[in-house]
mmCIF file of C-alpha atoms in Angstrom:
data_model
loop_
_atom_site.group_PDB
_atom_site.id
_atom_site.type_symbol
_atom_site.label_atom_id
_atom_site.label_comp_id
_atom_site.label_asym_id
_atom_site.label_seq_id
_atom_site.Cartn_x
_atom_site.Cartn_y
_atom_site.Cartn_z
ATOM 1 C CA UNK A 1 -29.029 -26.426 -66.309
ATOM 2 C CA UNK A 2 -27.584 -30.058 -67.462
ATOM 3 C CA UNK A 3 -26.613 -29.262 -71.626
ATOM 4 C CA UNK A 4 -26.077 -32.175 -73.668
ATOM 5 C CA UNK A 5 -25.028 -30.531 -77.537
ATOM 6 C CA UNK A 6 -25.337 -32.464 -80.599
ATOM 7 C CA UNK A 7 -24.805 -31.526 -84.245
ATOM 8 C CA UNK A 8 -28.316 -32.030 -85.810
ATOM 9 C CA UNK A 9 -27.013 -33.056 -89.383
ATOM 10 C CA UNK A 10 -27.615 -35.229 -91.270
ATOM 11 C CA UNK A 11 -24.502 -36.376 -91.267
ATOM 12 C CA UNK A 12 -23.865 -38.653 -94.603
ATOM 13 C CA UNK A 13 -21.215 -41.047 -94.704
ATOM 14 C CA UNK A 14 -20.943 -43.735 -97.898
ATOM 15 C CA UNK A 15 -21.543 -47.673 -96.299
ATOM 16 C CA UNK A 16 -18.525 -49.118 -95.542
ATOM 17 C CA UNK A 17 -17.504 -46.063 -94.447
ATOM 18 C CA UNK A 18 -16.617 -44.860 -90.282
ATOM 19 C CA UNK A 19 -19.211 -42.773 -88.655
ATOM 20 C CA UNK A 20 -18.420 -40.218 -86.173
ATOM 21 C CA UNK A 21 -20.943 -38.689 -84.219
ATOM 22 C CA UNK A 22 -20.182 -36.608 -81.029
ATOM 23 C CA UNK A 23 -21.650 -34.585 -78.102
ATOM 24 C CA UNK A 24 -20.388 -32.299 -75.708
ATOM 25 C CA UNK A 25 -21.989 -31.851 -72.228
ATOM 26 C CA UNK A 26 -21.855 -28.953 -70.026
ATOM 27 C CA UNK A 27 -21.990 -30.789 -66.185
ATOM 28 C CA UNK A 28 -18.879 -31.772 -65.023
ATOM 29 C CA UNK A 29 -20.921 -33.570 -62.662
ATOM 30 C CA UNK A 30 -22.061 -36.012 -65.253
ATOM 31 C CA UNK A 31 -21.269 -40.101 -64.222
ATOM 32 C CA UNK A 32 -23.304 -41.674 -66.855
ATOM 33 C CA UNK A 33 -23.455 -41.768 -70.606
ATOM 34 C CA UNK A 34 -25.629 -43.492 -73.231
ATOM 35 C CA UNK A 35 -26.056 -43.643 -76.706
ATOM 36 C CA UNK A 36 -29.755 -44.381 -78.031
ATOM 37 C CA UNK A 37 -30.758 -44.680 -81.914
ATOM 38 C CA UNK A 38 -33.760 -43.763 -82.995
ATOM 39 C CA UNK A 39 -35.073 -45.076 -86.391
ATOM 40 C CA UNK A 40 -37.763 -42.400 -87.869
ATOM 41 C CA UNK A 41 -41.109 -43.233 -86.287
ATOM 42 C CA UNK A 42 -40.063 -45.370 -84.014
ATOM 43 C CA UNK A 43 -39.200 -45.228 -80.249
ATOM 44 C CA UNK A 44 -35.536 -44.998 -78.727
ATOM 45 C CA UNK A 45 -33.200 -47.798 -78.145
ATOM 46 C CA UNK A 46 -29.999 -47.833 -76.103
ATOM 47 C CA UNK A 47 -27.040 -49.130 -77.759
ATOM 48 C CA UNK A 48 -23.928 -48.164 -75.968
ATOM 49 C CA UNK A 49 -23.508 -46.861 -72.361
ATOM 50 C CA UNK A 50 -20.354 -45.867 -71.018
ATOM 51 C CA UNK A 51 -19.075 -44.799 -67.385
ATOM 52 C CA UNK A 52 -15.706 -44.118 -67.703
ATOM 53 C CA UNK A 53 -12.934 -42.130 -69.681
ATOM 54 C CA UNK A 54 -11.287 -44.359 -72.574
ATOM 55 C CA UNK A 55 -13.456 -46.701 -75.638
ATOM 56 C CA UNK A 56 -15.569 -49.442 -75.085
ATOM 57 C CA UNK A 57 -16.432 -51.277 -78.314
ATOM 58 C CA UNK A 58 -19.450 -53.078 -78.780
ATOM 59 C CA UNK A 59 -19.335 -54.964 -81.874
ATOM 60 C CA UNK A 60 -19.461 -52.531 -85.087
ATOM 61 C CA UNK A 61 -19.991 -49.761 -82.517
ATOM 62 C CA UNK A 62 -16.968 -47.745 -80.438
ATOM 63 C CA UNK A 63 -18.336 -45.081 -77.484
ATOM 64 C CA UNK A 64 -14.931 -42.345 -76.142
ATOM 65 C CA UNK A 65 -15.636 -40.866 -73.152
ATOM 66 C CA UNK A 66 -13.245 -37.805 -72.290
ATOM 67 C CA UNK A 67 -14.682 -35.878 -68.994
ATOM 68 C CA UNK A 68 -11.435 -33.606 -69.136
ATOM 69 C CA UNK A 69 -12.889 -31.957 -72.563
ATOM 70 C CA UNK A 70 -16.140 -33.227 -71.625
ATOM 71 C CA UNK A 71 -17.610 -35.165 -74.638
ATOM 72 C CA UNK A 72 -18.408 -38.333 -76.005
ATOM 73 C CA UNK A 73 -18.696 -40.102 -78.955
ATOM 74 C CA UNK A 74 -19.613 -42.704 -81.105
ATOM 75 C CA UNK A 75 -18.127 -44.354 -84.065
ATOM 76 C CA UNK A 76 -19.951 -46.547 -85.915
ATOM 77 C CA UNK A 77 -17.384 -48.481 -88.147
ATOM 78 C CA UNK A 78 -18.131 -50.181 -92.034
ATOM 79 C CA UNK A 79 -21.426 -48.085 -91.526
ATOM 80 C CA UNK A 80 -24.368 -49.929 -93.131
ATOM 81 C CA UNK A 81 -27.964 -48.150 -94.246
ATOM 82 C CA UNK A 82 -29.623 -49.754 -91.908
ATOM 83 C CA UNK A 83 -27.840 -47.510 -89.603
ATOM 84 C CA UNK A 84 -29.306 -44.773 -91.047
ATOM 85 C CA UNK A 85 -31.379 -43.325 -88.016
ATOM 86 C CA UNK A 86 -30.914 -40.299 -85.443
ATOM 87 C CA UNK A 87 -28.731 -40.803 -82.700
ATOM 88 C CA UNK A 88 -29.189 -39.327 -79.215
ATOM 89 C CA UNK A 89 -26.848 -38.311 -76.302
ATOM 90 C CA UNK A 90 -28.005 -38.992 -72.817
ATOM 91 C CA UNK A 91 -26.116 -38.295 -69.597
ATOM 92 C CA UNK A 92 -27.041 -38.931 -66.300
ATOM 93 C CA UNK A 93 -25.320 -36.878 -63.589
ATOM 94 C CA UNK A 94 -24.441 -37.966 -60.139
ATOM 95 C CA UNK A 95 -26.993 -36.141 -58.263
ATOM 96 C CA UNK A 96 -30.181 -37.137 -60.169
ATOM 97 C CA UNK A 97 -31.546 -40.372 -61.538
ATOM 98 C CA UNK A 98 -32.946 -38.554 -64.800
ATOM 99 C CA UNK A 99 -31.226 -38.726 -67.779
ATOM 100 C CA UNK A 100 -31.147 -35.936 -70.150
ATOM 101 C CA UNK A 101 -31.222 -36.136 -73.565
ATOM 102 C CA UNK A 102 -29.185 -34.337 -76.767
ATOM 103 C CA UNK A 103 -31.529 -33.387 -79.424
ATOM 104 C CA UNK A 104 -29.910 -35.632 -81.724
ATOM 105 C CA UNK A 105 -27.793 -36.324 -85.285
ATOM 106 C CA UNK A 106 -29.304 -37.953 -87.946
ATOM 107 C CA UNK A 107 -27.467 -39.852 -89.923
ATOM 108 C CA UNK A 108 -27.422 -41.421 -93.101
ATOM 109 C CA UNK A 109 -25.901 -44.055 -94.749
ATOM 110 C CA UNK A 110 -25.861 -44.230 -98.266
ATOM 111 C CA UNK A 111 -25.002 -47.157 -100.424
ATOM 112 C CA UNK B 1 -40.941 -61.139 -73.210
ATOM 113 C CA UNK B 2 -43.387 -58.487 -74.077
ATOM 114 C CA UNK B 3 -42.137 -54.783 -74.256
ATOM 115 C CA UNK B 4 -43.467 -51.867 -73.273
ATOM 116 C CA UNK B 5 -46.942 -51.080 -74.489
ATOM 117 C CA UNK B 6 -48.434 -47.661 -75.253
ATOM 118 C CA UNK B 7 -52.265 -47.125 -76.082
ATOM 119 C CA UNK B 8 -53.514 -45.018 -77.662
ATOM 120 C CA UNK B 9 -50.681 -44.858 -80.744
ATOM 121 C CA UNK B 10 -52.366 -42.307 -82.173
ATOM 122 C CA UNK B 11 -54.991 -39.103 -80.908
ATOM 123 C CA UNK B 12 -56.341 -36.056 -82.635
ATOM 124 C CA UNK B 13 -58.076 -33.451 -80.003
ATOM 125 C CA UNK B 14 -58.889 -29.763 -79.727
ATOM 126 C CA UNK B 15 -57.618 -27.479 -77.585
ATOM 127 C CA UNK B 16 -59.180 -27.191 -74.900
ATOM 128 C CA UNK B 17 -59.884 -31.008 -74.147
ATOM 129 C CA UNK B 18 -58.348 -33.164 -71.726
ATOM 130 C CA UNK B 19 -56.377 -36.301 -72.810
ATOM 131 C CA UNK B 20 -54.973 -39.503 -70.884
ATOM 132 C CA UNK B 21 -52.161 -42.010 -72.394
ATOM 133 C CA UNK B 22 -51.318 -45.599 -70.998
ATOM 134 C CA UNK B 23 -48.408 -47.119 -70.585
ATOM 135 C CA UNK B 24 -47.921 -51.023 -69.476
ATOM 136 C CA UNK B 25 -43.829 -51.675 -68.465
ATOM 137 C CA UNK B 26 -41.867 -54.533 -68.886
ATOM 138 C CA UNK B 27 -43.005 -57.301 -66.808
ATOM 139 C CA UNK B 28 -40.792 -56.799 -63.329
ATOM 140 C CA UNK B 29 -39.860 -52.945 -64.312
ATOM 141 C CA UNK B 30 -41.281 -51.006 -61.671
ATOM 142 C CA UNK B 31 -39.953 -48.089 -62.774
ATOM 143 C CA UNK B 32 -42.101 -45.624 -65.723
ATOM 144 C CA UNK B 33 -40.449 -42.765 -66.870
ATOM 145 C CA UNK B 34 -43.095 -40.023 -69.295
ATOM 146 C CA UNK B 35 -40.972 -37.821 -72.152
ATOM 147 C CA UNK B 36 -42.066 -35.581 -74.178
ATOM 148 C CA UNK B 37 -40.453 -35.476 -77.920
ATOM 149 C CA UNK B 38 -41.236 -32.477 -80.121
ATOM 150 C CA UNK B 39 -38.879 -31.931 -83.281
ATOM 151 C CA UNK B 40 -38.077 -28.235 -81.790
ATOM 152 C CA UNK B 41 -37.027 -29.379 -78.045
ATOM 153 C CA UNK B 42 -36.309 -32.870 -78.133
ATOM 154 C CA UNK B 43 -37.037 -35.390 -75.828
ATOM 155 C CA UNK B 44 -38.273 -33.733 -72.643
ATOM 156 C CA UNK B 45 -38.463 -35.667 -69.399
ATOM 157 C CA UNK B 46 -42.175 -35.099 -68.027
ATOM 158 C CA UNK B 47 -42.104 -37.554 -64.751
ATOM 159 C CA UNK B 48 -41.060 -40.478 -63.436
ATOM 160 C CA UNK B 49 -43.196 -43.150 -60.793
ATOM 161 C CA UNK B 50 -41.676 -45.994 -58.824
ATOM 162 C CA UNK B 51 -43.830 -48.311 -56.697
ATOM 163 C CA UNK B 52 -46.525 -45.845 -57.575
ATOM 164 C CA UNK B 53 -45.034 -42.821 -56.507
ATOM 165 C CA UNK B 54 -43.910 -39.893 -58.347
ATOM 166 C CA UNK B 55 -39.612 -39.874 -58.215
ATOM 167 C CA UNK B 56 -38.953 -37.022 -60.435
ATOM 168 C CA UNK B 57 -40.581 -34.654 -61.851
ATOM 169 C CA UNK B 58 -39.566 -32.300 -64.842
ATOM 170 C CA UNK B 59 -40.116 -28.884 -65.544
ATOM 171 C CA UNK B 60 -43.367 -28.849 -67.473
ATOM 172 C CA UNK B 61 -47.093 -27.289 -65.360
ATOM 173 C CA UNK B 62 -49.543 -28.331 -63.507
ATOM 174 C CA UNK B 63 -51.519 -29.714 -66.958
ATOM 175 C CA UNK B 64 -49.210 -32.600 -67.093
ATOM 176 C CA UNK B 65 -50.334 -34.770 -64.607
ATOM 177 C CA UNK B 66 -49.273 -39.194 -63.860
ATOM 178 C CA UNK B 67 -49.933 -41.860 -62.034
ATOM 179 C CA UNK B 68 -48.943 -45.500 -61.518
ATOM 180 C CA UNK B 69 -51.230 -48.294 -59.747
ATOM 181 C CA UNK B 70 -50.150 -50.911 -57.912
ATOM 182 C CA UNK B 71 -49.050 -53.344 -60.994
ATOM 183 C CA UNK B 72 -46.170 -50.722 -62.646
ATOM 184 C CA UNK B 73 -49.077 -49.420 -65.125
ATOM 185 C CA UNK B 74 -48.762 -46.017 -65.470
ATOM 186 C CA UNK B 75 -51.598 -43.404 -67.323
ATOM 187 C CA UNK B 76 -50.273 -39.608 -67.621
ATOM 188 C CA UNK B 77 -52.908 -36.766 -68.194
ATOM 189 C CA UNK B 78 -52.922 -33.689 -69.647
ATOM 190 C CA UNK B 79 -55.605 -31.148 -69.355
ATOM 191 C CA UNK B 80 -57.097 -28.135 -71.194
ATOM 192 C CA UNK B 81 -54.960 -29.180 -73.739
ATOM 193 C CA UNK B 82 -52.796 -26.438 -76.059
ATOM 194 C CA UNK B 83 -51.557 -26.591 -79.717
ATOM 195 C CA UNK B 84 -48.143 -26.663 -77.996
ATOM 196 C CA UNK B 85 -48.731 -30.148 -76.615
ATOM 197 C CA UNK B 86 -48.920 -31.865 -79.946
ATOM 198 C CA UNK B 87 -45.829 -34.185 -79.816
ATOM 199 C CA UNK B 88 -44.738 -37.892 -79.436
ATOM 200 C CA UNK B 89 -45.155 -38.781 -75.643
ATOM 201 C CA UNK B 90 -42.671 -41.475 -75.030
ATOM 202 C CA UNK B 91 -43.286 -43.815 -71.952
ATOM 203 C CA UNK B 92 -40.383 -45.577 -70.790
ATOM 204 C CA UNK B 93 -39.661 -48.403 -68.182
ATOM 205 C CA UNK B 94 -36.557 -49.474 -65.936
ATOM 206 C CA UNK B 95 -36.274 -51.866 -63.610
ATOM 207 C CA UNK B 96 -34.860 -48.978 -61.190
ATOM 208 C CA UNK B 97 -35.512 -45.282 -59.959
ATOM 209 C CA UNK B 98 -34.130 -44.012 -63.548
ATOM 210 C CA UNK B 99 -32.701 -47.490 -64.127
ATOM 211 C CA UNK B 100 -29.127 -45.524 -64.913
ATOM 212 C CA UNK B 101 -30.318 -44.451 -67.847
ATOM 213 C CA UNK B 102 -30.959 -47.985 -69.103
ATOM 214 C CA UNK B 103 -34.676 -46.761 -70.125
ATOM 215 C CA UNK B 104 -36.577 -49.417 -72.391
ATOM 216 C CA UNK B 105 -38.981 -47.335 -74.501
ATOM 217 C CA UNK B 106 -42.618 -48.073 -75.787
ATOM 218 C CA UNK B 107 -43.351 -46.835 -79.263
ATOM 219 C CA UNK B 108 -45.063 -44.049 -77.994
ATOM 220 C CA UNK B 109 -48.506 -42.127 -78.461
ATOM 221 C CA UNK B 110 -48.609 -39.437 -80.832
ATOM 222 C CA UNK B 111 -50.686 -36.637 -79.931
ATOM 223 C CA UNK B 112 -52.328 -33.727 -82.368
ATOM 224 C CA UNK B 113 -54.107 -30.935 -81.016
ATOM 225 C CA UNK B 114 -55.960 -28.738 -83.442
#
């Protein structure tokens, strides 16, 4: 069974601040990683998606992939409110086209 | 470009009742992807059609029930319906078999079951 761990939270960071949110996976088979944010009663969104081991930075946003430890992360740097949402983990391994899906961190950014 | 569209937003049923949800893609996705999200479990992958036949299929019974027609629409069903099913049912669309995780989500319909 494919395991994708997330800290629930909320994790509360002051703006301006760095944001660090992270998930840990449990198939070492796992190829494909996204980040989604989900703004309260509204539908996901993907924001970063990452394939291999190192950063890729997007803008405000930085995704680490380490498959050795098997996690990944995001940081969210000078952290605004409007990034105050939950953010979910999804992994897609190499044997099936499915993704599945952490439960989530919320975060909040207050001013 | 129009996203993906979900109707009904919003349903109230009893248990016991049957209920179906619609889902129109992305123009050009032919790929529809159903999840489940309940604040206990998640999001919960339900199914997934491509070209109108079913790809994947997650662990949930024989009550959960999809199809897709010929234009990428895609209607899921649920039958004899249990307080358990109340939940957000997400619909999401790809332009391929689990579009690498690239999913594109509608806003979803929120179900209550009394």
């Amino acid at each position: 069974q494919k395991e994708v761990e997330q800290n629930s939270g909320p994790l509360s960071v002051p703006e301006g601040a760095i944001a660090s949110l992270n998930c840990t996976y449990s198939d070492r088979g796992s190829q494909s990683f996204f980040w989604y944010r989900q703004y309260s009663g509204k539908s996901p969104e993907l924001i970063m998606s990452i394939y291999s081991n190192g950063d890729k930075e997007d803008g405000r946003f930085t995704a680490q992939l380490n498959k050795a430890s098997q996690y990944v992360s995001l940081l969210i740097r000078d952290s605004q409110p409007s990034d105050s949402a939950t953010y979910l983990c999804a992994l897609r391994s190499g044997g099936s086209y499915i993704p599945t899906f952490g439960r989530g961190t919320s975060l909040i950014v207050h001013p | 470009k129009a996203g993906v569209t979900q109707t009904p937003r919003y349903l109230i049923k009893t248990r016991g009742q049957q209920v179906t949800l619609s889902c129109s893609p992305i123009s050009g996705h032919r790929s529809v992807s159903w999840y489940q999200q309940t604040p206990g479990q998640g999001l919960q992958f339900l199914f997934e059609y491509f070209s109108e036949t079913q790809r994947n299929k997650g662990n949930f019974p024989g009550r959960f029930s999809g199809r897709q027609f010929s234009n990428s629409r895609s209607e899921m069903n649920v039958s004899t319906l249990e307080l358990g099913d109340s939940a957000l049912y997400l619909c999401a669309s790809s332009t391929t078999s689990g579009g690498d995780g690239e999913l594109f989500f509608g806003e979803g319909s929120r179900l209550t079951v009394l």
